[in-house]
Amino acid sequence: MRAGDLAAPFPTVREVTPALDAARLLAGRNLPGLIVVDDASRPVTVLPGTQVLRLVIPSYCQDDPALARVIDEAAADVFLRGVEGRTVADLLPRERRELPVVDSQATVLEVAAVMARTRSPLVAVAGRNQPMLGAITLDALLDRMLGT
Amino acid sequence: MRAGDLAAPFPTVREVTPALDAARLLAGRNLPGLIVVDDASRPVTVLPGTQVLRLVIPSYCQDDPALARVIDEAAADVFLRGVEGRTVADLLPRERRELPVVDSQATVLEVAAVMARTRSPLVAVAGRNQPMLGAITLDALLDRMLGT
């Protein structure tokens, strides 16, 4: 069995997608992460869901976590103030990391190794410089492995 | 709103839990990770789902990813061979990382900051050296923030 057999359709976002739309997609469909594609549908990056939260955290709280204790307000207010006017481009990682992307010939073991190494519960399937064929989630991989 | 208000019941495992049972719990209930507790129900560690895959990846494939390309067999065979005779203790991280655990008085912003910083889509709620009160998943936090 190869990655091409495991790949399933998966919603994508672009760098210009408003951050609020991206967060709604993630939350509304319980996705493990977001795949950012370019105009030719090639995967640019794969964002774990936790990184979307970076939008709502003011930088002074990242420098001094104790400050976050002081700000106690409704969850929606915290969030909406954070995402206002921002797009997916603001979420892109600054440093280059290994991208969780495999080609369609990758084996199950390769897919598992990429997920474990990149700590990404979501892997895009695409040839080099090719449009995305689909994606494999950790849940789908485990379901296939365990027959659940 | 504080973490204590957001905490919900969440299944736990122990270090002696067989790895296969832990993987089935994760996959069968689509959990974002596993919380390992001690005999007094205090959180010992929080394992992101991706780290459960470390069980199935032979160490020679981690050293040389190209070898994983050679091993093409049924997903279930790869998995079952990997987990045989192993327990959750084999999954515990070797290095000490920041644990995604917050106390019940943590604000929404603190919970979000811990998730983003530890890259864990799952945070346990517990006082210092106290039994776990519950857990907050990324989905639950986003749902609360977005009203989805």
Short mmCIF file of C-alpha atoms in Angstrom, two decimals:
data_model
loop_
_atom_site.label_atom_id
_atom_site.label_comp_id
_atom_site.label_asym_id
_atom_site.label_seq_id
_atom_site.Cartn_x
_atom_site.Cartn_y
_atom_site.Cartn_z
CA MET A 1 0.00 0.00 0.00
CA ARG A 2 1.29 3.43 -0.99
CA ALA A 3 0.48 7.02 -0.02
CA GLY A 4 -1.43 7.49 -3.27
CA ASP A 5 -3.90 4.82 -2.13
CA LEU A 6 -4.34 6.46 1.28
CA ALA A 7 -4.68 10.07 0.08
CA ALA A 8 -8.15 11.56 0.51
CA PRO A 9 -9.54 14.97 -0.51
CA PHE A 10 -8.71 17.64 2.05
CA PRO A 11 -9.72 21.32 2.16
CA THR A 12 -6.93 23.82 1.50
CA VAL A 13 -6.30 27.48 2.25
CA ARG A 14 -4.09 30.11 0.61
CA GLU A 15 -1.78 32.73 2.05
CA VAL A 16 -4.42 35.40 1.36
CA THR A 17 -7.17 33.48 3.19
CA PRO A 18 -8.39 35.57 6.16
CA ALA A 19 -7.19 34.06 9.44
CA LEU A 20 -10.75 33.93 10.78
CA ASP A 21 -11.92 31.84 7.80
CA ALA A 22 -8.98 29.48 8.30
CA ALA A 23 -9.75 29.09 12.01
CA ARG A 24 -13.44 28.46 11.25
CA LEU A 25 -12.52 25.79 8.72
CA LEU A 26 -10.25 24.10 11.25
CA ALA A 27 -12.75 24.23 14.12
CA GLY A 28 -15.94 23.64 12.13
CA ARG A 29 -14.64 20.48 10.52
CA ASN A 30 -12.43 19.30 13.38
CA LEU A 31 -9.38 19.22 11.12
CA PRO A 32 -5.98 18.29 12.60
CA GLY A 33 -4.33 21.11 10.65
CA LEU A 34 -4.43 23.25 7.53
CA ILE A 35 -2.72 22.78 4.19
CA VAL A 36 -1.63 26.01 2.52
CA VAL A 37 -1.38 25.79 -1.28
CA ASP A 38 -0.18 28.21 -3.95
CA ASP A 39 -2.07 29.30 -7.08
CA ALA A 40 -1.12 26.04 -8.80
CA SER A 41 -2.52 23.99 -5.86
CA ARG A 42 0.98 22.93 -4.82
CA PRO A 43 1.43 22.52 -1.04
CA VAL A 44 3.41 25.44 0.39
CA THR A 45 3.19 24.44 4.01
CA VAL A 46 1.20 22.31 6.44
CA LEU A 47 0.14 24.06 9.64
CA PRO A 48 -0.64 21.97 12.71
CA GLY A 49 -3.84 23.20 14.35
CA THR A 50 -1.97 24.43 17.42
CA GLN A 51 -0.11 27.01 15.34
CA VAL A 52 -3.36 28.77 14.42
CA LEU A 53 -3.53 29.75 18.10
CA ARG A 54 -0.40 31.85 17.60
CA LEU A 55 -2.72 34.43 16.05
CA VAL A 56 -4.50 35.12 19.30
CA ILE A 57 -1.48 35.34 21.56
CA PRO A 58 -0.04 38.82 21.89
CA SER A 59 3.76 38.75 21.62
CA TYR A 60 4.19 40.24 25.10
CA CYS A 61 2.51 37.11 26.51
CA GLN A 62 4.92 34.88 24.65
CA ASP A 63 7.83 36.77 26.19
CA ASP A 64 6.30 36.76 29.67
CA PRO A 65 3.72 33.98 30.16
CA ALA A 66 2.72 35.43 33.56
CA LEU A 67 1.05 38.32 31.76
CA ALA A 68 -1.45 35.92 30.20
CA ARG A 69 -2.78 35.21 33.70
CA VAL A 70 -3.86 38.83 34.08
CA ILE A 71 -5.95 38.95 30.93
CA ASP A 72 -9.15 37.15 31.81
CA GLU A 73 -11.90 37.84 29.34
CA ALA A 74 -14.41 35.94 27.23
CA ALA A 75 -12.77 33.46 24.85
CA ALA A 76 -14.48 34.97 21.82
CA ASP A 77 -13.19 38.45 22.63
CA VAL A 78 -9.62 37.21 22.98
CA PHE A 79 -9.87 35.44 19.66
CA LEU A 80 -11.64 38.03 17.54
CA ARG A 81 -9.31 40.79 18.68
CA GLY A 82 -6.34 38.61 17.72
CA VAL A 83 -7.37 37.62 14.19
CA GLU A 84 -8.74 40.95 13.01
CA GLY A 85 -7.18 41.94 9.69
CA ARG A 86 -4.77 38.98 9.63
CA THR A 87 -4.37 36.30 6.99
CA VAL A 88 -2.86 32.83 6.75
CA ALA A 89 0.40 34.49 5.63
CA ASP A 90 0.83 35.75 9.22
CA LEU A 91 0.86 32.15 10.42
CA LEU A 92 3.59 30.84 8.17
CA PRO A 93 6.62 29.62 10.11
CA ARG A 94 9.65 31.90 9.93
CA GLU A 95 12.24 29.18 10.01
CA ARG A 96 12.35 26.46 7.35
CA ARG A 97 11.27 23.12 8.77
CA GLU A 98 10.88 19.76 7.07
CA LEU A 99 7.56 19.89 5.24
CA PRO A 100 5.15 16.99 5.92
CA VAL A 101 4.68 16.20 2.24
CA VAL A 102 5.19 12.76 0.65
CA ASP A 103 4.94 11.56 -2.93
CA SER A 104 2.29 9.07 -4.00
CA GLN A 105 4.78 6.18 -3.94
CA ALA A 106 5.67 6.62 -0.25
CA THR A 107 5.06 3.49 1.84
CA VAL A 108 2.91 3.39 4.98
CA LEU A 109 6.10 3.27 7.01
CA GLU A 110 7.44 6.41 5.32
CA VAL A 111 4.20 8.28 5.99
CA ALA A 112 4.30 7.22 9.65
CA ALA A 113 7.95 8.27 9.93
CA VAL A 114 7.25 11.72 8.42
CA MET A 115 4.31 12.28 10.82
CA ALA A 116 6.37 11.25 13.84
CA ARG A 117 9.46 13.27 12.82
CA THR A 118 7.61 16.47 11.90
CA ARG A 119 5.03 15.98 14.72
CA SER A 120 2.36 16.76 12.12
CA PRO A 121 -0.94 14.82 12.32
CA LEU A 122 -1.50 15.71 8.67
CA VAL A 123 0.60 14.90 5.59
CA ALA A 124 0.01 16.24 2.09
CA VAL A 125 0.52 13.90 -0.88
CA ALA A 126 2.08 15.53 -3.94
CA GLY A 127 4.89 14.97 -6.40
CA ARG A 128 7.74 17.49 -6.47
CA ASN A 129 6.36 20.79 -7.80
CA GLN A 130 3.06 19.09 -8.56
CA PRO A 131 -0.48 19.93 -7.40
CA MET A 132 -1.63 18.20 -4.24
CA LEU A 133 -3.30 14.83 -4.79
CA GLY A 134 -4.87 14.67 -1.34
CA ALA A 135 -3.86 14.27 2.27
CA ILE A 136 -3.46 11.60 4.93
CA THR A 137 -4.48 12.35 8.51
CA LEU A 138 -3.12 10.56 11.57
CA ASP A 139 -6.64 9.27 12.27
CA ALA A 140 -6.99 7.82 8.78
CA LEU A 141 -3.56 6.20 9.00
CA LEU A 142 -4.27 4.66 12.42
CA ASP A 143 -7.74 3.54 11.34
CA ARG A 144 -6.16 1.75 8.39
CA MET A 145 -3.47 0.24 10.59
CA LEU A 146 -5.86 -0.88 13.32
CA GLY A 147 -9.00 -1.59 11.34
CA THR A 148 -11.08 0.66 13.61
CA MET B 1 -13.42 32.20 31.93
CA ARG B 2 -10.82 29.88 33.45
CA ALA B 3 -9.39 26.47 32.55
CA GLY B 4 -11.49 24.84 35.27
CA ASP B 5 -14.64 25.92 33.39
CA LEU B 6 -13.32 24.53 30.10
CA ALA B 7 -12.00 21.20 31.42
CA ALA B 8 -13.96 18.15 30.26
CA PRO B 9 -13.58 14.46 31.15
CA PHE B 10 -10.89 12.79 29.05
CA PRO B 11 -9.76 9.14 28.98
CA THR B 12 -6.34 8.42 30.46
CA VAL B 13 -3.73 5.70 30.12
CA ARG B 14 -0.94 4.51 32.42
CA GLU B 15 2.65 3.59 31.76
CA VAL B 16 1.72 -0.10 31.98
CA THR B 17 -1.10 0.22 29.40
CA PRO B 18 -0.29 -1.98 26.38
CA ALA B 19 0.69 0.15 23.39
CA LEU B 20 -1.96 -1.51 21.23
CA ASP B 21 -4.73 -0.56 23.70
CA ALA B 22 -3.44 3.02 23.75
CA ALA B 23 -3.38 3.20 19.96
CA ARG B 24 -6.91 1.76 19.75
CA LEU B 25 -8.17 4.34 22.25
CA LEU B 26 -6.56 7.13 20.22
CA ALA B 27 -7.87 5.92 16.87
CA GLY B 28 -11.25 4.61 17.98
CA ARG B 29 -12.25 7.86 19.63
CA ASN B 30 -10.35 10.21 17.33
CA LEU B 31 -8.46 11.73 20.23
CA PRO B 32 -5.79 14.38 19.55
CA GLY B 33 -3.43 12.71 22.02
CA LEU B 34 -3.15 10.63 25.16
CA ILE B 35 -2.80 11.70 28.78
CA VAL B 36 -0.62 9.41 30.87
CA VAL B 37 -1.44 9.47 34.61
CA ASP B 38 0.16 7.83 37.65
CA ASP B 39 -1.56 5.70 40.29
CA ALA B 40 -2.88 8.84 41.97
CA SER B 41 -4.40 10.08 38.66
CA ARG B 42 -1.84 12.88 38.42
CA PRO B 43 -0.80 13.71 34.83
CA VAL B 44 2.70 12.37 34.12
CA THR B 45 2.86 13.37 30.49
CA VAL B 46 0.72 14.31 27.51
CA LEU B 47 1.52 12.49 24.29
CA PRO B 48 0.53 14.05 20.97
CA GLY B 49 -1.05 11.44 18.69
CA THR B 50 1.86 11.59 16.27
CA GLN B 51 4.21 10.22 18.91
CA VAL B 52 2.26 6.98 19.13
CA LEU B 53 3.53 6.30 15.61
CA ARG B 54 7.06 6.13 16.99
CA LEU B 55 6.14 2.61 18.10
CA VAL B 56 5.82 1.32 14.58
CA ILE B 57 8.94 2.86 13.14
CA PRO B 58 12.03 0.68 13.40
CA SER B 59 15.01 2.71 14.59
CA TYR B 60 17.00 1.92 11.41
CA CYS B 61 14.30 3.79 9.43
CA GLN B 62 14.66 6.82 11.67
CA ASP B 63 18.38 6.86 11.04
CA ASP B 64 17.99 6.31 7.29
CA PRO B 65 14.54 7.33 5.99
CA ALA B 66 15.32 5.82 2.55
CA LEU B 67 15.03 2.35 4.08
CA ALA B 68 11.35 2.97 4.83
CA ARG B 69 10.76 3.13 1.06
CA VAL B 70 11.84 -0.49 0.70
CA ILE B 71 9.44 -1.90 3.26
CA ASP B 72 6.09 -1.99 1.51
CA GLU B 73 3.61 -4.18 3.28
CA ALA B 74 0.05 -4.01 4.58
CA ALA B 75 -0.47 -1.21 7.09
CA ALA B 76 -1.83 -3.58 9.72
CA ASP B 77 1.25 -5.82 9.50
CA VAL B 78 3.62 -2.88 9.94
CA PHE B 79 1.69 -1.74 12.95
CA LEU B 80 1.07 -4.99 14.76
CA ARG B 81 4.68 -6.06 14.43
CA GLY B 82 5.75 -2.72 15.91
CA VAL B 83 3.55 -2.66 19.00
CA GLU B 84 3.86 -6.27 20.06
CA GLY B 85 4.84 -6.54 23.72
CA ARG B 86 5.27 -2.78 24.15
CA THR B 87 3.59 -0.46 26.61
CA VAL B 88 2.96 3.27 26.95
CA ALA B 89 6.22 3.47 28.96
CA ASP B 90 8.08 2.88 25.66
CA LEU B 91 6.51 6.05 24.26
CA LEU B 92 7.52 8.44 27.00
CA PRO B 93 9.82 11.17 25.75
CA ARG B 94 13.45 10.81 26.81
CA GLU B 95 14.17 14.49 27.20
CA ARG B 96 12.20 16.65 29.61
CA ARG B 97 9.92 19.03 27.74
CA GLU B 98 7.46 21.57 29.06
CA LEU B 99 4.37 19.59 30.03
CA PRO B 100 1.04 20.85 28.59
CA VAL B 101 -0.64 21.01 31.99
CA VAL B 102 -2.38 24.09 33.42
CA ASP B 103 -4.07 24.73 36.75
CA SER B 104 -7.81 25.40 36.98
CA GLN B 105 -7.25 29.16 37.32
CA ALA B 106 -5.40 29.50 33.99
CA THR B 107 -7.04 31.99 31.61
CA VAL B 108 -8.09 31.18 28.04
CA LEU B 109 -5.05 33.09 26.84
CA GLU B 110 -2.73 31.00 29.01
CA VAL B 111 -4.25 27.76 27.72
CA ALA B 112 -3.84 28.95 24.12
CA ALA B 113 -0.24 29.99 24.79
CA VAL B 114 0.62 26.59 26.32
CA MET B 115 -0.91 24.75 23.34
CA ALA B 116 0.97 26.91 20.84
CA ARG B 117 4.29 26.73 22.69
CA THR B 118 4.22 22.98 23.36
CA ARG B 119 2.55 22.24 19.99
CA SER B 120 0.12 20.00 21.90
CA PRO B 121 -3.54 19.95 20.78
CA LEU B 122 -4.41 18.65 24.25
CA VAL B 123 -3.84 20.23 27.67
CA ALA B 124 -4.48 18.53 31.03
CA VAL B 125 -5.98 20.59 33.85
CA ALA B 126 -4.59 19.80 37.31
CA GLY B 127 -3.17 21.57 40.33
CA ARG B 128 0.45 20.91 41.27
CA ASN B 129 0.72 17.30 42.44
CA GLN B 130 -3.05 16.97 42.27
CA PRO B 131 -5.24 14.48 40.35
CA MET B 132 -6.31 15.57 36.88
CA LEU B 133 -9.57 17.53 36.80
CA GLY B 134 -10.09 17.08 33.06
CA ALA B 135 -8.62 18.20 29.77
CA ILE B 136 -9.04 20.86 27.12
CA THR B 137 -8.64 19.95 23.46
CA LEU B 138 -7.73 22.39 20.70
CA ASP B 139 -11.10 21.69 19.09
CA ALA B 140 -12.99 22.51 22.29
CA LEU B 141 -10.97 25.69 22.78
CA LEU B 142 -11.53 26.85 19.19
CA ASP B 143 -15.22 25.92 19.34
CA ARG B 144 -15.57 28.07 22.43
CA MET B 145 -13.63 30.92 20.84
CA LEU B 146 -15.52 30.79 17.56
CA GLY B 147 -18.93 29.63 18.72
CA THR B 148 -18.92 26.79 16.16
#
